[in-house]
Structure formats: structure tokens, C-alpha cells
Coordinates of C-alpha atoms in Angstrom, one line a residue:
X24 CA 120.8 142.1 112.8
X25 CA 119.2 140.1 109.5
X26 CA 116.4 138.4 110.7
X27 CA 116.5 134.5 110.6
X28 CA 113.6 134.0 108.8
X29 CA 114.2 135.1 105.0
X30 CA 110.9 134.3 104.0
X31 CA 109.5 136.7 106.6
X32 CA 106.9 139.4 105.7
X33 CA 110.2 142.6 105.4
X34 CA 111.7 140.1 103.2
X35 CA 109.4 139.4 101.3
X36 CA 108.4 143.2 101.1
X37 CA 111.6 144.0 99.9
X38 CA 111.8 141.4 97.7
X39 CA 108.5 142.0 95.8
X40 CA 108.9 146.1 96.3
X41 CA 106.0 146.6 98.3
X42 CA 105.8 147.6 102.1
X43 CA 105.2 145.4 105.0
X44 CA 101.8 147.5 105.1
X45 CA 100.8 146.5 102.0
X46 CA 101.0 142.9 102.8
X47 CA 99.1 143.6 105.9
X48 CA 96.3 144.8 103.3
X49 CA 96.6 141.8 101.0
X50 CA 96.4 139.7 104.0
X51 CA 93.3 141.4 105.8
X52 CA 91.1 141.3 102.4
X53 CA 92.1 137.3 102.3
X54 CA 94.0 137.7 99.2
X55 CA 97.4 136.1 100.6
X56 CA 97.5 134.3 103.9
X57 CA 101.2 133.9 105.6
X58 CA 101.7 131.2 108.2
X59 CA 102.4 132.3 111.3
X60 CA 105.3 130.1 112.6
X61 CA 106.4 129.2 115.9
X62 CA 107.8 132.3 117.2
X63 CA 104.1 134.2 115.9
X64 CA 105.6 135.6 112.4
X65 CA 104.3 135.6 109.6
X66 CA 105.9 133.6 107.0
X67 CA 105.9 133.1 103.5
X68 CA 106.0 129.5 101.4
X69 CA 106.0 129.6 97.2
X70 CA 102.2 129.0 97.5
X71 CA 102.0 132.6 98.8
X72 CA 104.6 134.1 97.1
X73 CA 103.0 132.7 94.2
X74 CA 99.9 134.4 95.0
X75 CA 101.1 137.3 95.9
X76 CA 102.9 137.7 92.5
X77 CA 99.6 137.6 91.2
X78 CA 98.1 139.8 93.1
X79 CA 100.1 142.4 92.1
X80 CA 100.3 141.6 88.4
X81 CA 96.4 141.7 88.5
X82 CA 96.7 145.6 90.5
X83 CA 99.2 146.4 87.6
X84 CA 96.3 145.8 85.1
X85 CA 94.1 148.2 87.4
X86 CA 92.1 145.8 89.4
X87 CA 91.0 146.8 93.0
X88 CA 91.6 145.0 96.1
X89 CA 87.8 144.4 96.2
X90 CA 87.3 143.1 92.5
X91 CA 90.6 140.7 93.3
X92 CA 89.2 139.1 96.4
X93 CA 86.1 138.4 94.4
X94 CA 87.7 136.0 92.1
X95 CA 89.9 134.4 94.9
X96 CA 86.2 133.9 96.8
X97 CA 84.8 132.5 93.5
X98 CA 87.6 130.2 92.6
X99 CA 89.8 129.3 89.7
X100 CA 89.1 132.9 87.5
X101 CA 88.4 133.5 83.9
X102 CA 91.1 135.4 83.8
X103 CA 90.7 136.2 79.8
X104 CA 86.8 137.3 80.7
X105 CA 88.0 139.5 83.2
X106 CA 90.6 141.0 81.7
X107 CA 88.5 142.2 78.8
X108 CA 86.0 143.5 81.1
X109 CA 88.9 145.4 82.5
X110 CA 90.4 146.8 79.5
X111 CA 86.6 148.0 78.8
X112 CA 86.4 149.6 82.1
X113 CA 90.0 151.5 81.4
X114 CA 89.1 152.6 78.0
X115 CA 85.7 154.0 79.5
X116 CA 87.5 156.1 82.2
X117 CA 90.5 157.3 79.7
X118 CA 87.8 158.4 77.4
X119 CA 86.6 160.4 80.7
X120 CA 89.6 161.8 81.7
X121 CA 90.3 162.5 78.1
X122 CA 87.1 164.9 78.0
X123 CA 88.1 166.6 81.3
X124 CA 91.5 167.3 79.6
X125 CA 89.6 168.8 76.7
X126 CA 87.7 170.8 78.8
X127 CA 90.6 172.1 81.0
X128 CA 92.7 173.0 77.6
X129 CA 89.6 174.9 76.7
X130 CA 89.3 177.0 79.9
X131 CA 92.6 177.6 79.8
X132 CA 92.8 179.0 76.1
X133 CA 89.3 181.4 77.5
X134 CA 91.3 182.6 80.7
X135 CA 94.2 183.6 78.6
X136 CA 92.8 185.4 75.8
X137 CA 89.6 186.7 77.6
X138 CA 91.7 187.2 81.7
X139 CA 88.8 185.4 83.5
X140 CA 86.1 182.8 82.9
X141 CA 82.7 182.7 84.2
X142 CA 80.5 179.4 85.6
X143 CA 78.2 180.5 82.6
X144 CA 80.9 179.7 80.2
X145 CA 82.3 176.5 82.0
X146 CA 79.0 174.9 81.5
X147 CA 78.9 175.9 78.0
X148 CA 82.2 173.6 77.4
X149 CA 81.0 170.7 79.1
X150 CA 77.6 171.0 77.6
X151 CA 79.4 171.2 74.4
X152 CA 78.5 168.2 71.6
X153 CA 81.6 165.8 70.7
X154 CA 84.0 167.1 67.8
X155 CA 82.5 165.4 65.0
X156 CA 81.7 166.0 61.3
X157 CA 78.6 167.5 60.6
X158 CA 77.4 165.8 57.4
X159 CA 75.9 169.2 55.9
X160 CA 74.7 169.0 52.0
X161 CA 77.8 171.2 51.6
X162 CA 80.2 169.0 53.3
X163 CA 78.7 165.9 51.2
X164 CA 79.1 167.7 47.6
X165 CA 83.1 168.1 48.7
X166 CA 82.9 164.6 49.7
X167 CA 81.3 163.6 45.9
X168 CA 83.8 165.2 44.8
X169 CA 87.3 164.8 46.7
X170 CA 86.2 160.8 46.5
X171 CA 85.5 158.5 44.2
X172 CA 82.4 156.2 44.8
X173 CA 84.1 153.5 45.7
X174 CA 86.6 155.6 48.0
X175 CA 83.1 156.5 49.8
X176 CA 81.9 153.1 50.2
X177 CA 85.1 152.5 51.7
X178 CA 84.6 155.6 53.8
X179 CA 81.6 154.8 54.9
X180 CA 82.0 151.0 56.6
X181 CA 85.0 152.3 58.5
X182 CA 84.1 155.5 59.7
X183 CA 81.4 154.5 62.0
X184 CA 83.7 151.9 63.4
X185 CA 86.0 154.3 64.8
X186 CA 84.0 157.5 65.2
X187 CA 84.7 157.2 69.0
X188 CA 88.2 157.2 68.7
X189 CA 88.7 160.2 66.3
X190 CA 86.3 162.0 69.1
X191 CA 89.1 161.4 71.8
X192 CA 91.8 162.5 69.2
X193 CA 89.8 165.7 68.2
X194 CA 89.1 166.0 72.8
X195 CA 92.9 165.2 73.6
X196 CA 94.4 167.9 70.6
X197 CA 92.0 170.7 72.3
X198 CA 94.2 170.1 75.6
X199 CA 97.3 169.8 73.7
X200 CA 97.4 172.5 70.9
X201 CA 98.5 175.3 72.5
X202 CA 101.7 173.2 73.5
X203 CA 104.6 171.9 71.1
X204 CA 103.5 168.7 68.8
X205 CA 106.9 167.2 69.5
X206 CA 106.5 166.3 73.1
X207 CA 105.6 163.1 74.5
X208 CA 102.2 163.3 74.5
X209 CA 101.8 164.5 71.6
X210 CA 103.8 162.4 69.9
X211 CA 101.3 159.5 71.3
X212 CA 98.5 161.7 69.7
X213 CA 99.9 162.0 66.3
X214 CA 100.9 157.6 66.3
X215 CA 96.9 157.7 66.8
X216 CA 96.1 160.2 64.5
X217 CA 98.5 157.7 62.0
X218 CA 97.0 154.6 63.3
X219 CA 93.3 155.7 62.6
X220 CA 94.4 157.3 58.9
X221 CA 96.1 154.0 58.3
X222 CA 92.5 152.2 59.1
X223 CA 90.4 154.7 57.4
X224 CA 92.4 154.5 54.4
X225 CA 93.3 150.7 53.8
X226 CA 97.0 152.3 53.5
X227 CA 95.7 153.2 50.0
X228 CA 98.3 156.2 48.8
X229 CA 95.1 157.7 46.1
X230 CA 93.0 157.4 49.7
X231 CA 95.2 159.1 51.3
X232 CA 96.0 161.9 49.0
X233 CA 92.2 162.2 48.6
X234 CA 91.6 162.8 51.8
X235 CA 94.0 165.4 52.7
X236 CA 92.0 166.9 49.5
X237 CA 88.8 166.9 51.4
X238 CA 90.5 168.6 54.4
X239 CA 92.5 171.1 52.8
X240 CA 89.2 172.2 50.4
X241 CA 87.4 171.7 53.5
X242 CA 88.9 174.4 55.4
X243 CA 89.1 177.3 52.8
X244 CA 85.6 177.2 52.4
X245 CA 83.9 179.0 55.5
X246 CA 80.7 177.2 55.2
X247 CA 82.0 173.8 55.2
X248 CA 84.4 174.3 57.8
X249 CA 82.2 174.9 60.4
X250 CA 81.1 171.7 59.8
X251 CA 84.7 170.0 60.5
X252 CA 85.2 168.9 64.0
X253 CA 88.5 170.9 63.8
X254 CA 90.1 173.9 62.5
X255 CA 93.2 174.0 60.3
X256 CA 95.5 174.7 63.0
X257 CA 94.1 171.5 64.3
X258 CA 95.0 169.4 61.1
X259 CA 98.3 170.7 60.5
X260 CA 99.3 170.3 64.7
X261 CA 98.1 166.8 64.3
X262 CA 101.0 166.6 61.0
X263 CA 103.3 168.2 62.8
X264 CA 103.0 165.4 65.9
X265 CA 102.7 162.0 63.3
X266 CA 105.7 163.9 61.7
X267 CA 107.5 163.7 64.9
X268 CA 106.4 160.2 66.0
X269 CA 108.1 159.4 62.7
X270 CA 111.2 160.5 63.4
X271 CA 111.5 159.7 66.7
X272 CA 110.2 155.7 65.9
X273 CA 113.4 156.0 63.1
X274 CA 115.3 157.7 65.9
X275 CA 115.1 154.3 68.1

């Protein structure tokens, strides 16, 4: 039999696609607080279900229970302040996870080529530094002469500026590259890898070109390319993957 009150916590469940033990959870940590009506159920007016929409719009963005009842407690929220502190605290722990997928993509390359990997080795790879460039004297005569002086200038008040993010492309393609370039994820690597080009280069063509000079000269001399933060099979997986986010962005 329906139950005669429609704004009752199952409907109200159903209609927000939660559970009724959910709400219970909402309502215990004084984020949303149901009237109880004559008969002792809880009930639900457009104040609550108002609430409660926000409620879960703010858990969608990756707030906890705890952080949400603290801005109920403290009043009308800054809702801009907190979401920037939020999308700080996401970026922090996808950088994390980001490193543990480098690291797993790197014990499993040892265990298959080598059948077994020991704790000695594991701590190597997470003691290991970030893949950067390593601005040897070598490395800074192919950049004199791959780039003009004023491509360098250019080069040098971007790079800094997103040296972080090229870390996490150069920590995500170590988990990947053993893997197809044309899958999802690495489709959402190589739209990066485009997106950071694109910003290192001012979507300068003769910037562009220049630089896949530097890479390609880069790599065909041994002493400079231990200085690269990735090998040639990195660079041309990382093609292969903005090649295949191309097509599949004409695709749509």
C-alpha cells in the first residue's frame, strides 16, 4: 500500500536517489531536520528538500559530512571560499593518487621483466625524485640552439608556472605506457599533454616545431637524454594519445 504521506522520508529517498539510511545520516549530523508529524514520521517541507538538495550537491563536489555541518553551524557559507579550498584539497590528493599510480606502473613493469620485486627496490621508486628536466650545461647548449632568445624568454616565464603539472603527466604516463594510448585514460592524458604544449607555446607554430626539435635532438644524444624526464617511447606514447583525443573530439 503507498503510503499517505508523499513527502515522507522513502519518498523522499527515492525521489532524491539516496536511501532512507542516508537521510537518517544527514539528519543525525543536523544537516537536514524532518518534522515529525502527528502520526511520529518524519516529513519533509521545501525548506528541507531544499537543504537537502544542497547537501548533496556540496558531497558531489567531495565535501564530508563533517566539513558540511561546519558551515550549516557557522551560518550563511562562503560558498566561492570554500569551494576553492576544496578544489585545492582535490588537486592535492589527485596529485597523490597520481604518484601511487606511477609507482604501481613501475613495480609492475620490474615484476614483469625481472619475475619478482624486492622491498629494497620498492623504496627505491618511491624515494625516486619527480620526472623533471635536469638543466645540465648539455641540455642548455641544445636549448641555445633549438630556440631562439626570445623563444627562451618565453620558455622560461611559463615553465615554472606549470612544472607541477608536467610532473603529474610525466607520473600518470609511467602507469599508463605499457597500455594502448587510445583508451580513455589515456586519451585524458594526451588532451593534457595538448593543453600544457598549447600554454608553453603561446599556440606559436615556429614554438611548436622548435620544440619538438629540442626533443627529438634531445633523445639521440645519450648524454642529454638522461637528463629528460622521459624517454622517447615516452614522447611518442604521449603523440600517439593527443593524436587520439583529436580524433575522437572530431569524432563527437
Amino acid at each position: 500500500m503507498a503510503s499517505p504521506f508523499p513527502d515522507g522520508a522513502a519518498a523522499i529517498a527515492r525521489r532524491f536517489g539516496v536511501t532512507v539510511k542516508t537521510l537518517r545520516v544527514y539528519e543525525e549530523a543536523g544537516l537536514i531536520r524532518p518534522v515529525r508529524n502527528g502520526h511520529g514520521w518524519r516529513t519533509y517541507g521545501q525548506a528541507e528538500c531544499e537543504r537537502l538538495h544542497l547537501v548533496l550537491l556540496l558531497r558531489r563536489f567531495g565535501l564530508t559530512i563533517a566539513r558540511i555541518a561546519e558551515m550549516f553551524a557557522a551560518g550563511q557559507p562562503d560558498l566561492a571560499a570554500i569551494l576553492d579550498l576544496q578544489a585545492e584539497a582535490l588537486a592535492e590528493q589527485q596529485a597523490h593518487i597520481t604518484e601511487a599510480l606511477s609507482l604501481i606502473g613501475r613495480a609492475r613493469r620490474h615484476l614483469r621483466e625481472h619475475g619478482s620485486i624486492d622491498r629494497e627496490t620498492l623504496a627505491a621508486f618511491a624515494r625516486a625524485e619527480p620526472a623533471r628536466l635536469r638543466w645540465t650545461p648539455a641540455l642548455q647548449a641544445l636549448a641555445a640552439r633549438c630556440f631562439t632568445p626570445a623563444q627562451q624568454r618565453l620558455l622560461a616565464g611559463v615553465a615554472p608556472s606549470i612544472e607541477t603539472e608536467w610532473e603529474a603527466v610525466h607520473q600518470e604516463l609511467a602507469s599508463i605506457i605499457d597500455g594502448p594510448p587510445d583508451t580513455p585514460r589515456a586519451r585524458l592524458l594526451g588532451a593534457k599533454t595538448a593543453e600544457l604544449i598549447n600554454r608553453l607555446t603561446g599556440g606559436d607554430p615556429a614554438m611548436r616545431t622548435a620544440l619538438t626539435h629540442f626533443w627529438q635532438n634531445g633523445f639521440s644524444a645519450p648524454e642529454i637524454a638522461r637528463s629528460l624526464p622521459m624517454d622517447e617511447k615516452g614522447w611518442q606514447f604521449l603523440g600517439q594519445a593527443m593524436a587520439a583525443h583529436a580524433r575522437a573530439e572530431k569524432a563527437r
